[in-house]
Amino acid sequence: MTISTTAPAPSSTIQSPAGRRRAMLALAMGGFGIGTTEFVAMGLLPQIAGGLGIAEPTAGHVITAYALGVVVGAPLIAALTARAPRKTLLIALMVAFTVGNAATIVAPSYSGLLVARFVAGLPHGAYFGVASLVAAHLAGPGHRAKAVAMVMSGLAVANVVGVPAATWIGQGLGWRSAFAVVAVIGAVTVAAIAAWVPPLHDVRTTDPRTELAALRRGQVWLTLVVATVGFGGMFAVYTYVGWTMTDVAGLPVSLVPLALMVYGLGMVAGNVFGGRLADRALTGGLFAMLGALVVLLALFAVAARNPYTAMIVLFLVAAAGSALVPGLQTRLMDVAADAQTLAAALNHSALNIANAFGAWIGGVVIAAGLGYTAPALVGSALALSGIAVLAVAVMTSRR
């Protein structure tokens, strides 16, 4: 059984625009919860380390455990659940997400916490993959990327609202309370999906063998490389933005959360713009946003020496990077043919690899004594490499 490479007509179970908006909101709520749990640990590492009696670098492994869960879970779950009804699968994934975060709350030891964070990360990529396909189906032809952007908006808004709020609660009431908030968001999302997302009987399913066939498609791998390399540059900057803003731009430590909020607002704006751009010019939009990242990351190395210009360019870097996500997700859905679920989920594995890769290469150049602006220059070069890979993908696709 196959899936068409173009989105089918909107589900007959939702007739009204208000009904579609509620369904999209339910899907975006899941993205909000996932985005909150993914990034809140970064701001609570001192509290986690103190609470468990471990060093802060050791506490940082909880972030790695979550990312590893995403990388492993995305292709595995997408393939093994290929036959499952889409609404049932979405609910199951959010239940697993909620259980993983509930386990984080009660983890008795460091090793238990690592396991809990790994479990919480497992549904991440599969959820976004399935939710993106469902949103594109509900929106119909000509609005697919905009619908994908709506789902991804939850992740962007989490960086503006969810992460700062959960961090504040975790700092005041203990780090476990932050993950209690996330577990509540997960439970509410389960209820919202059950109530607002239609049965989706007209969304075709596949089988594990068909989904795994995506791994034999060169266009899928090339698009994933674009995501890994392009976003690696953005994460190289984001990982060390706190030190850059204080040590280079001269921003007071107390205003670093403001810089993170500006970055989050840039993600929201870029996500909305990227969805509209991809619906109008998918390939051209990807080239344009990668080109913008090349310029903006290089510019940030200079602009970072002043707090005002640093804030402005940081916003633009986040916007350009986030604008790539809906386009890359849509391109993967197009080039995957019958294996759209696995391909869409793999996009988030690629983004988490980019997170780890960007943080690593940024740390390498800083450790080499090149300063906190060096990651931006390396990031610019990585974005340029992303353009080269995308060009190869387009040329080979035409052949």
mmCIF file of C-alpha atoms in Angstrom:
data_model
loop_
_atom_site.group_PDB
_atom_site.id
_atom_site.type_symbol
_atom_site.label_atom_id
_atom_site.label_comp_id
_atom_site.label_asym_id
_atom_site.label_seq_id
_atom_site.Cartn_x
_atom_site.Cartn_y
_atom_site.Cartn_z
ATOM 1 C CA MET A 1 0.000 0.000 0.000
ATOM 2 C CA THR A 2 1.416 3.389 -0.889
ATOM 3 C CA ILE A 3 1.098 7.037 -0.008
ATOM 4 C CA SER A 4 0.731 9.617 -2.713
ATOM 5 C CA THR A 5 3.629 12.049 -3.009
ATOM 6 C CA THR A 6 1.144 14.889 -3.164
ATOM 7 C CA ALA A 7 -1.162 15.663 -0.277
ATOM 8 C CA PRO A 8 -4.687 14.315 -0.674
ATOM 9 C CA ALA A 9 -7.748 16.451 -0.284
ATOM 10 C CA PRO A 10 -8.578 17.629 3.219
ATOM 11 C CA SER A 11 -10.235 15.051 5.450
ATOM 12 C CA SER A 12 -13.979 14.917 5.001
ATOM 13 C CA THR A 13 -14.315 14.582 8.768
ATOM 14 C CA ILE A 14 -13.434 18.262 9.248
ATOM 15 C CA GLN A 15 -15.671 20.555 7.248
ATOM 16 C CA SER A 16 -15.130 23.887 8.994
ATOM 17 C CA PRO A 17 -12.008 26.065 9.169
ATOM 18 C CA ALA A 18 -12.570 26.314 12.939
ATOM 19 C CA GLY A 19 -12.385 22.527 13.219
ATOM 20 C CA ARG A 20 -9.129 22.428 11.278
ATOM 21 C CA ARG A 21 -7.694 25.178 13.468
ATOM 22 C CA ARG A 22 -8.541 23.214 16.614
ATOM 23 C CA ALA A 23 -6.891 20.111 15.186
ATOM 24 C CA MET A 24 -3.773 22.115 14.259
ATOM 25 C CA LEU A 25 -3.722 23.666 17.741
ATOM 26 C CA ALA A 26 -3.800 20.218 19.341
ATOM 27 C CA LEU A 27 -0.867 19.099 17.189
ATOM 28 C CA ALA A 28 1.051 22.307 17.976
ATOM 29 C CA MET A 29 0.493 21.756 21.724
ATOM 30 C CA GLY A 30 2.506 18.558 21.419
ATOM 31 C CA GLY A 31 5.316 20.532 19.786
ATOM 32 C CA PHE A 32 5.136 23.056 22.632
ATOM 33 C CA GLY A 33 5.592 20.348 25.248
ATOM 34 C CA ILE A 34 8.413 18.679 23.317
ATOM 35 C CA GLY A 35 10.221 21.986 22.787
ATOM 36 C CA THR A 36 9.915 22.843 26.469
ATOM 37 C CA THR A 37 11.353 19.551 27.737
ATOM 38 C CA GLU A 38 14.145 19.550 25.142
ATOM 39 C CA PHE A 39 15.608 22.920 26.110
ATOM 40 C CA VAL A 40 14.611 23.475 29.753
ATOM 41 C CA ALA A 41 17.307 21.100 31.033
ATOM 42 C CA MET A 42 19.980 23.448 29.634
ATOM 43 C CA GLY A 43 18.949 26.173 32.074
ATOM 44 C CA LEU A 44 18.635 23.827 35.049
ATOM 45 C CA LEU A 45 21.965 21.968 34.883
ATOM 46 C CA PRO A 46 23.309 23.624 38.090
ATOM 47 C CA GLN A 47 20.158 22.584 39.985
ATOM 48 C CA ILE A 48 20.237 19.045 38.552
ATOM 49 C CA ALA A 49 23.920 18.695 39.434
ATOM 50 C CA GLY A 50 23.381 19.980 42.966
ATOM 51 C CA GLY A 51 20.312 17.842 43.545
ATOM 52 C CA LEU A 52 22.001 14.608 42.464
ATOM 53 C CA GLY A 53 25.454 15.447 43.814
ATOM 54 C CA ILE A 54 27.233 15.298 40.451
ATOM 55 C CA ALA A 55 29.428 17.714 38.472
ATOM 56 C CA GLU A 56 27.775 20.076 35.989
ATOM 57 C CA PRO A 57 29.573 18.548 32.956
ATOM 58 C CA THR A 58 28.258 15.172 34.077
ATOM 59 C CA ALA A 59 24.767 16.626 34.445
ATOM 60 C CA GLY A 60 25.046 17.756 30.822
ATOM 61 C CA HIS A 61 24.797 14.110 29.799
ATOM 62 C CA VAL A 62 21.047 14.275 30.472
ATOM 63 C CA ILE A 63 20.802 16.517 27.403
ATOM 64 C CA THR A 64 22.806 14.011 25.385
ATOM 65 C CA ALA A 65 20.544 11.177 26.596
ATOM 66 C CA TYR A 66 17.460 13.024 25.348
ATOM 67 C CA ALA A 67 19.064 13.765 21.966
ATOM 68 C CA LEU A 68 20.101 10.118 21.644
ATOM 69 C CA GLY A 69 16.502 9.110 22.321
ATOM 70 C CA VAL A 70 15.364 11.360 19.477
ATOM 71 C CA VAL A 71 17.944 9.999 17.026
ATOM 72 C CA VAL A 72 17.126 6.363 17.861
ATOM 73 C CA GLY A 73 13.379 6.729 18.313
ATOM 74 C CA ALA A 74 12.528 8.665 15.166
ATOM 75 C CA PRO A 75 13.338 5.997 12.542
ATOM 76 C CA LEU A 76 12.579 3.030 14.798
ATOM 77 C CA ILE A 77 9.096 4.120 15.855
ATOM 78 C CA ALA A 78 8.182 5.472 12.414
ATOM 79 C CA ALA A 79 9.023 2.133 10.790
ATOM 80 C CA LEU A 80 7.537 -0.191 13.413
ATOM 81 C CA THR A 81 4.247 1.732 13.661
ATOM 82 C CA ALA A 82 3.722 2.197 9.925
ATOM 83 C CA ARG A 83 0.451 0.218 9.996
ATOM 84 C CA ALA A 84 -0.999 2.039 13.027
ATOM 85 C CA PRO A 85 -3.923 4.459 12.531
ATOM 86 C CA ARG A 86 -2.468 7.962 12.590
ATOM 87 C CA LYS A 87 -4.656 9.408 15.359
ATOM 88 C CA THR A 88 -4.055 6.390 17.600
ATOM 89 C CA LEU A 89 -0.324 6.710 16.969
ATOM 90 C CA LEU A 90 -0.285 10.427 17.824
ATOM 91 C CA ILE A 91 -2.044 9.740 21.133
ATOM 92 C CA ALA A 92 0.311 6.840 21.934
ATOM 93 C CA LEU A 93 3.378 8.964 21.213
ATOM 94 C CA MET A 94 2.194 11.741 23.525
ATOM 95 C CA VAL A 95 1.359 9.212 26.243
ATOM 96 C CA ALA A 96 4.917 7.854 25.972
ATOM 97 C CA PHE A 97 6.253 11.423 26.098
ATOM 98 C CA THR A 98 4.212 12.134 29.233
ATOM 99 C CA VAL A 99 5.375 8.912 30.903
ATOM 100 C CA GLY A 100 9.021 9.744 30.116
ATOM 101 C CA ASN A 101 8.697 13.160 31.735
ATOM 102 C CA ALA A 102 6.823 11.715 34.722
ATOM 103 C CA ALA A 103 9.715 9.258 35.143
ATOM 104 C CA THR A 104 12.088 12.232 35.104
ATOM 105 C CA ILE A 105 10.244 13.711 38.095
ATOM 106 C CA VAL A 106 10.709 10.614 40.248
ATOM 107 C CA ALA A 107 14.135 9.457 38.970
ATOM 108 C CA PRO A 108 15.961 8.384 42.154
ATOM 109 C CA SER A 109 19.501 8.584 40.784
ATOM 110 C CA TYR A 110 21.674 9.930 37.986
ATOM 111 C CA SER A 111 21.473 6.685 36.018
ATOM 112 C CA GLY A 112 17.697 6.601 36.458
ATOM 113 C CA LEU A 113 17.498 10.170 35.191
ATOM 114 C CA LEU A 114 19.495 9.266 32.069
ATOM 115 C CA VAL A 115 17.074 6.432 31.304
ATOM 116 C CA ALA A 116 14.060 8.694 31.867
ATOM 117 C CA ARG A 117 15.424 11.385 29.552
ATOM 118 C CA PHE A 118 16.204 8.803 26.868
ATOM 119 C CA VAL A 119 12.623 7.494 27.078
ATOM 120 C CA ALA A 120 11.219 11.035 26.942
ATOM 121 C CA GLY A 121 13.201 11.667 23.741
ATOM 122 C CA LEU A 122 12.079 8.522 21.915
ATOM 123 C CA PRO A 123 8.687 9.879 20.669
ATOM 124 C CA HIS A 124 10.084 13.304 19.680
ATOM 125 C CA GLY A 125 10.961 12.755 16.019
ATOM 126 C CA ALA A 126 8.152 10.297 15.279
ATOM 127 C CA TYR A 127 5.574 12.710 16.739
ATOM 128 C CA PHE A 128 6.725 15.622 14.596
ATOM 129 C CA GLY A 129 6.908 13.369 11.543
ATOM 130 C CA VAL A 130 3.380 12.002 11.916
ATOM 131 C CA ALA A 131 1.924 15.345 13.061
ATOM 132 C CA SER A 132 3.447 17.104 10.032
ATOM 133 C CA LEU A 133 1.919 14.578 7.634
ATOM 134 C CA VAL A 134 -1.471 14.791 9.327
ATOM 135 C CA ALA A 135 -1.392 18.602 9.266
ATOM 136 C CA ALA A 136 -0.455 18.619 5.574
ATOM 137 C CA HIS A 137 -3.317 16.218 4.852
ATOM 138 C CA LEU A 138 -5.847 18.359 6.715
ATOM 139 C CA ALA A 139 -4.651 21.569 5.054
ATOM 140 C CA GLY A 140 -4.754 20.196 1.506
ATOM 141 C CA PRO A 141 -2.708 21.054 -1.610
ATOM 142 C CA GLY A 142 -1.069 24.476 -1.719
ATOM 143 C CA HIS A 143 -1.012 24.851 2.059
ATOM 144 C CA ARG A 144 1.147 21.903 3.150
ATOM 145 C CA ALA A 145 4.229 23.821 4.290
ATOM 146 C CA LYS A 146 2.082 26.366 6.121
ATOM 147 C CA ALA A 147 0.399 23.503 7.981
ATOM 148 C CA VAL A 148 3.778 21.964 8.844
ATOM 149 C CA ALA A 149 4.868 25.378 10.134
ATOM 150 C CA MET A 150 1.779 25.472 12.345
ATOM 151 C CA VAL A 151 2.818 22.198 13.984
ATOM 152 C CA MET A 152 6.411 23.419 14.347
ATOM 153 C CA SER A 153 5.200 26.720 15.833
ATOM 154 C CA GLY A 154 4.705 24.901 19.130
ATOM 155 C CA LEU A 155 8.441 24.199 19.224
ATOM 156 C CA ALA A 156 9.230 27.845 18.444
ATOM 157 C CA VAL A 157 6.782 29.274 20.995
ATOM 158 C CA ALA A 158 8.255 26.944 23.621
ATOM 159 C CA ASN A 159 11.526 28.870 23.379
ATOM 160 C CA VAL A 160 9.703 32.147 24.069
ATOM 161 C CA VAL A 161 7.242 31.056 26.757
ATOM 162 C CA GLY A 162 7.575 27.425 27.817
ATOM 163 C CA VAL A 163 11.311 27.218 28.459
ATOM 164 C CA PRO A 164 11.642 30.511 30.427
ATOM 165 C CA ALA A 165 8.526 29.718 32.503
ATOM 166 C CA ALA A 166 9.554 26.131 33.262
ATOM 167 C CA THR A 167 13.112 27.264 34.064
ATOM 168 C CA TRP A 168 11.793 29.891 36.477
ATOM 169 C CA ILE A 169 9.579 27.300 38.183
ATOM 170 C CA GLY A 170 12.453 24.808 38.316
ATOM 171 C CA GLN A 171 14.790 27.349 39.883
ATOM 172 C CA GLY A 172 12.219 28.326 42.505
ATOM 173 C CA LEU A 173 10.596 24.991 43.354
ATOM 174 C CA GLY A 174 13.308 22.505 42.384
ATOM 175 C CA TRP A 175 14.321 21.169 39.000
ATOM 176 C CA ARG A 176 11.860 18.261 39.141
ATOM 177 C CA SER A 177 8.942 20.703 39.183
ATOM 178 C CA ALA A 178 9.893 21.937 35.697
ATOM 179 C CA PHE A 179 9.383 18.449 34.278
ATOM 180 C CA ALA A 180 6.124 18.151 36.217
ATOM 181 C CA VAL A 181 4.908 21.127 34.194
ATOM 182 C CA VAL A 182 5.957 19.361 30.998
ATOM 183 C CA ALA A 183 4.141 16.175 32.049
ATOM 184 C CA VAL A 184 0.964 18.215 32.563
ATOM 185 C CA ILE A 185 1.361 19.744 29.086
ATOM 186 C CA GLY A 186 1.714 16.223 27.688
ATOM 187 C CA ALA A 187 -1.455 15.031 29.426
ATOM 188 C CA VAL A 188 -3.428 18.043 28.187
ATOM 189 C CA THR A 189 -2.143 17.395 24.655
ATOM 190 C CA VAL A 190 -3.351 13.784 24.795
ATOM 191 C CA ALA A 191 -6.836 15.035 25.682
ATOM 192 C CA ALA A 192 -6.748 17.730 22.985
ATOM 193 C CA ILE A 193 -5.706 15.286 20.235
ATOM 194 C CA ALA A 194 -8.401 12.834 21.325
ATOM 195 C CA ALA A 195 -11.056 15.560 21.252
ATOM 196 C CA TRP A 196 -10.053 17.771 18.310
ATOM 197 C CA VAL A 197 -8.169 15.655 15.764
ATOM 198 C CA PRO A 198 -10.565 13.710 13.485
ATOM 199 C CA PRO A 199 -10.403 9.896 13.122
ATOM 200 C CA LEU A 200 -8.252 10.255 9.956
ATOM 201 C CA HIS A 201 -9.677 7.115 8.361
ATOM 202 C CA ASP A 202 -8.801 8.538 4.933
ATOM 203 C CA VAL A 203 -5.086 8.852 5.766
ATOM 204 C CA ARG A 204 -3.377 5.812 4.275
ATOM 205 C CA THR A 205 -0.913 3.750 6.279
ATOM 206 C CA THR A 206 2.001 1.690 4.963
ATOM 207 C CA ASP A 207 4.173 -1.108 6.370
ATOM 208 C CA PRO A 208 7.686 -1.278 7.885
ATOM 209 C CA ARG A 209 9.310 -2.527 4.675
ATOM 210 C CA THR A 210 7.842 0.346 2.657
ATOM 211 C CA GLU A 211 8.922 2.922 5.219
ATOM 212 C CA LEU A 212 12.456 1.552 5.452
ATOM 213 C CA ALA A 213 12.725 1.905 1.676
ATOM 214 C CA ALA A 214 13.271 5.623 2.323
ATOM 215 C CA LEU A 215 16.790 4.742 3.439
ATOM 216 C CA ARG A 216 17.587 3.621 -0.108
ATOM 217 C CA ARG A 217 16.675 6.994 -1.627
ATOM 218 C CA GLY A 218 19.603 9.295 -2.280
ATOM 219 C CA GLN A 219 17.404 12.408 -2.254
ATOM 220 C CA VAL A 220 16.288 11.622 1.291
ATOM 221 C CA TRP A 221 19.896 11.349 2.504
ATOM 222 C CA LEU A 222 20.963 14.519 0.704
ATOM 223 C CA THR A 223 18.110 16.485 2.258
ATOM 224 C CA LEU A 224 19.011 15.139 5.697
ATOM 225 C CA VAL A 225 22.627 16.217 5.162
ATOM 226 C CA VAL A 226 21.406 19.719 4.269
ATOM 227 C CA ALA A 227 19.498 19.822 7.570
ATOM 228 C CA THR A 228 22.448 18.511 9.588
ATOM 229 C CA VAL A 229 25.054 20.818 8.067
ATOM 230 C CA GLY A 230 22.862 23.917 7.744
ATOM 231 C CA PHE A 231 21.534 23.736 11.292
ATOM 232 C CA GLY A 232 24.911 22.745 12.677
ATOM 233 C CA GLY A 233 26.029 26.309 12.027
ATOM 234 C CA MET A 234 23.035 27.798 13.828
ATOM 235 C CA PHE A 235 23.494 25.551 16.877
ATOM 236 C CA ALA A 236 27.201 26.383 16.992
ATOM 237 C CA VAL A 237 26.129 29.937 17.818
ATOM 238 C CA TYR A 238 23.103 29.117 19.979
ATOM 239 C CA THR A 239 25.007 26.754 22.302
ATOM 240 C CA TYR A 240 27.451 29.470 23.374
ATOM 241 C CA VAL A 241 25.190 32.504 23.011
ATOM 242 C CA GLY A 242 25.181 33.154 26.785
ATOM 243 C CA TRP A 243 28.959 33.566 26.946
ATOM 244 C CA THR A 244 29.011 35.499 23.665
ATOM 245 C CA MET A 245 26.473 38.027 24.877
ATOM 246 C CA THR A 246 28.223 38.591 28.216
ATOM 247 C CA ASP A 247 31.925 38.271 27.351
ATOM 248 C CA VAL A 248 31.841 39.823 23.862
ATOM 249 C CA ALA A 249 28.743 42.037 23.670
ATOM 250 C CA GLY A 250 29.025 43.204 27.284
ATOM 251 C CA LEU A 251 25.451 42.310 28.189
ATOM 252 C CA PRO A 252 24.798 41.910 31.938
ATOM 253 C CA VAL A 253 24.290 38.308 33.019
ATOM 254 C CA SER A 254 20.818 39.215 34.272
ATOM 255 C CA LEU A 255 19.769 40.066 30.697
ATOM 256 C CA VAL A 256 20.894 36.810 29.093
ATOM 257 C CA PRO A 257 17.319 35.421 29.387
ATOM 258 C CA LEU A 258 16.231 38.434 27.318
ATOM 259 C CA ALA A 259 18.676 37.438 24.591
ATOM 260 C CA LEU A 260 17.282 33.897 24.642
ATOM 261 C CA MET A 261 13.769 35.292 24.363
ATOM 262 C CA VAL A 262 14.819 37.398 21.360
ATOM 263 C CA TYR A 263 16.205 34.232 19.800
ATOM 264 C CA GLY A 264 12.901 32.470 20.472
ATOM 265 C CA LEU A 265 10.917 35.308 18.893
ATOM 266 C CA GLY A 266 13.123 35.011 15.828
ATOM 267 C CA MET A 267 12.273 31.301 15.669
ATOM 268 C CA VAL A 268 8.542 32.076 15.768
ATOM 269 C CA ALA A 269 8.796 34.694 13.027
ATOM 270 C CA GLY A 270 10.999 32.492 10.846
ATOM 271 C CA ASN A 271 8.709 29.502 11.235
ATOM 272 C CA VAL A 272 5.682 31.459 10.008
ATOM 273 C CA PHE A 273 7.600 33.056 7.145
ATOM 274 C CA GLY A 274 9.243 29.768 6.156
ATOM 275 C CA GLY A 275 5.904 27.990 5.844
ATOM 276 C CA ARG A 276 4.526 30.619 3.500
ATOM 277 C CA LEU A 277 7.755 30.786 1.496
ATOM 278 C CA ALA A 278 7.943 27.010 1.015
ATOM 279 C CA ASP A 279 4.358 26.847 -0.275
ATOM 280 C CA ARG A 280 5.253 29.430 -2.930
ATOM 281 C CA ALA A 281 8.801 28.407 -3.860
ATOM 282 C CA LEU A 282 10.094 25.324 -2.072
ATOM 283 C CA THR A 283 13.558 24.903 -3.602
ATOM 284 C CA GLY A 284 14.184 28.607 -4.143
ATOM 285 C CA GLY A 285 13.149 29.313 -0.558
ATOM 286 C CA LEU A 286 15.618 26.761 0.810
ATOM 287 C CA PHE A 287 18.467 28.296 -1.207
ATOM 288 C CA ALA A 288 17.446 31.789 -0.072
ATOM 289 C CA MET A 289 17.329 30.936 3.638
ATOM 290 C CA LEU A 290 20.625 29.039 3.556
ATOM 291 C CA GLY A 291 22.184 32.020 1.789
ATOM 292 C CA ALA A 292 20.754 34.326 4.444
ATOM 293 C CA LEU A 293 22.316 32.134 7.147
ATOM 294 C CA VAL A 294 25.726 32.353 5.450
ATOM 295 C CA VAL A 295 25.575 36.151 5.546
ATOM 296 C CA LEU A 296 23.932 36.570 8.945
ATOM 297 C CA LEU A 297 26.221 34.166 10.810
ATOM 298 C CA ALA A 298 29.294 35.923 9.382
ATOM 299 C CA LEU A 299 27.738 39.275 10.296
ATOM 300 C CA PHE A 300 27.064 38.087 13.860
ATOM 301 C CA ALA A 301 30.807 37.665 14.413
ATOM 302 C CA VAL A 302 31.093 41.436 13.969
ATOM 303 C CA ALA A 303 27.722 42.518 15.390
ATOM 304 C CA ALA A 304 28.361 40.555 18.608
ATOM 305 C CA ARG A 305 30.708 43.290 19.822
ATOM 306 C CA ASN A 306 27.760 45.553 20.596
ATOM 307 C CA PRO A 307 24.739 44.413 22.637
ATOM 308 C CA TYR A 308 22.180 46.182 20.415
ATOM 309 C CA THR A 309 23.489 44.949 17.077
ATOM 310 C CA ALA A 310 24.062 41.508 18.620
ATOM 311 C CA MET A 311 20.390 41.296 19.598
ATOM 312 C CA ILE A 312 19.203 42.349 16.149
ATOM 313 C CA VAL A 313 21.389 39.904 14.237
ATOM 314 C CA LEU A 314 20.676 37.117 16.736
ATOM 315 C CA PHE A 315 16.957 37.551 15.991
ATOM 316 C CA LEU A 316 17.639 37.366 12.249
ATOM 317 C CA VAL A 317 19.859 34.265 12.585
ATOM 318 C CA ALA A 318 17.097 32.473 14.487
ATOM 319 C CA ALA A 319 14.503 33.578 11.922
ATOM 320 C CA ALA A 320 16.533 32.415 8.917
ATOM 321 C CA GLY A 321 17.339 29.074 10.535
ATOM 322 C CA SER A 322 13.760 28.358 11.592
ATOM 323 C CA ALA A 323 12.463 29.344 8.163
ATOM 324 C CA LEU A 324 14.315 26.326 6.764
ATOM 325 C CA VAL A 325 12.390 23.760 8.833
ATOM 326 C CA PRO A 326 8.998 23.748 7.051
ATOM 327 C CA GLY A 327 10.727 23.656 3.655
ATOM 328 C CA LEU A 328 13.043 20.797 4.584
ATOM 329 C CA GLN A 329 10.156 18.844 6.112
ATOM 330 C CA THR A 330 8.060 19.347 2.975
ATOM 331 C CA ARG A 331 10.932 18.386 0.656
ATOM 332 C CA LEU A 332 11.462 15.174 2.601
ATOM 333 C CA MET A 333 7.774 14.349 2.240
ATOM 334 C CA ASP A 334 8.082 14.902 -1.515
ATOM 335 C CA VAL A 335 11.249 12.896 -2.187
ATOM 336 C CA ALA A 336 10.354 9.987 0.131
ATOM 337 C CA ALA A 337 7.553 8.737 -2.155
ATOM 338 C CA ASP A 338 5.823 5.928 -0.212
ATOM 339 C CA ALA A 339 7.914 6.311 2.949
ATOM 340 C CA GLN A 340 6.850 9.784 4.037
ATOM 341 C CA THR A 341 6.413 9.014 7.748
ATOM 342 C CA LEU A 342 9.952 7.733 8.227
ATOM 343 C CA ALA A 343 11.472 10.517 6.130
ATOM 344 C CA ALA A 344 9.571 13.227 8.030
ATOM 345 C CA ALA A 345 10.658 11.719 11.369
ATOM 346 C CA LEU A 346 14.278 11.463 10.251
ATOM 347 C CA ASN A 347 14.335 15.238 9.788
ATOM 348 C CA HIS A 348 14.265 15.611 13.568
ATOM 349 C CA SER A 349 16.999 13.042 14.021
ATOM 350 C CA ALA A 350 19.070 15.178 11.646
ATOM 351 C CA LEU A 351 18.293 18.346 13.619
ATOM 352 C CA ASN A 352 19.400 16.723 16.886
ATOM 353 C CA ILE A 353 22.595 15.484 15.255
ATOM 354 C CA ALA A 354 23.092 19.082 14.057
ATOM 355 C CA ASN A 355 22.606 20.239 17.648
ATOM 356 C CA ALA A 356 25.326 17.922 18.927
ATOM 357 C CA PHE A 357 27.626 18.571 15.958
ATOM 358 C CA GLY A 358 27.237 22.351 16.162
ATOM 359 C CA ALA A 359 27.929 22.383 19.901
ATOM 360 C CA TRP A 360 31.008 20.207 19.389
ATOM 361 C CA ILE A 361 32.573 22.189 16.558
ATOM 362 C CA GLY A 362 31.816 25.467 18.319
ATOM 363 C CA GLY A 363 33.577 24.164 21.410
ATOM 364 C CA VAL A 364 36.567 23.089 19.317
ATOM 365 C CA VAL A 365 37.205 26.574 17.900
ATOM 366 C CA ILE A 366 36.664 28.224 21.282
ATOM 367 C CA ALA A 367 39.065 25.784 22.948
ATOM 368 C CA ALA A 368 41.580 26.605 20.215
ATOM 369 C CA GLY A 369 41.640 30.173 21.521
ATOM 370 C CA LEU A 370 39.734 31.760 18.623
ATOM 371 C CA GLY A 371 37.149 33.402 20.883
ATOM 372 C CA TYR A 372 33.374 33.271 21.220
ATOM 373 C CA THR A 373 32.752 34.837 17.803
ATOM 374 C CA ALA A 374 34.551 31.985 16.028
ATOM 375 C CA PRO A 375 31.531 29.604 16.149
ATOM 376 C CA ALA A 376 29.566 32.103 14.048
ATOM 377 C CA LEU A 377 32.231 32.088 11.330
ATOM 378 C CA VAL A 378 32.378 28.292 11.372
ATOM 379 C CA GLY A 379 28.583 28.266 11.241
ATOM 380 C CA SER A 380 28.640 30.493 8.177
ATOM 381 C CA ALA A 381 30.952 28.025 6.445
ATOM 382 C CA LEU A 382 28.652 25.144 7.398
ATOM 383 C CA ALA A 383 25.633 26.943 5.941
ATOM 384 C CA LEU A 384 27.617 27.477 2.745
ATOM 385 C CA SER A 385 28.283 23.742 2.686
ATOM 386 C CA GLY A 386 24.546 23.197 3.054
ATOM 387 C CA ILE A 387 23.992 25.234 -0.110
ATOM 388 C CA ALA A 388 26.476 23.038 -1.968
ATOM 389 C CA VAL A 389 24.740 19.841 -0.815
ATOM 390 C CA LEU A 390 21.324 21.236 -1.758
ATOM 391 C CA ALA A 391 22.656 22.139 -5.208
ATOM 392 C CA VAL A 392 23.866 18.567 -5.676
ATOM 393 C CA ALA A 393 20.457 17.269 -4.548
ATOM 394 C CA VAL A 394 18.607 19.478 -7.032
ATOM 395 C CA MET A 395 20.906 18.603 -9.933
ATOM 396 C CA THR A 396 20.750 14.858 -9.311
ATOM 397 C CA SER A 397 16.995 15.033 -8.876
ATOM 398 C CA ARG A 398 16.591 16.658 -12.296
ATOM 399 C CA ARG A 399 18.719 13.952 -13.886
#
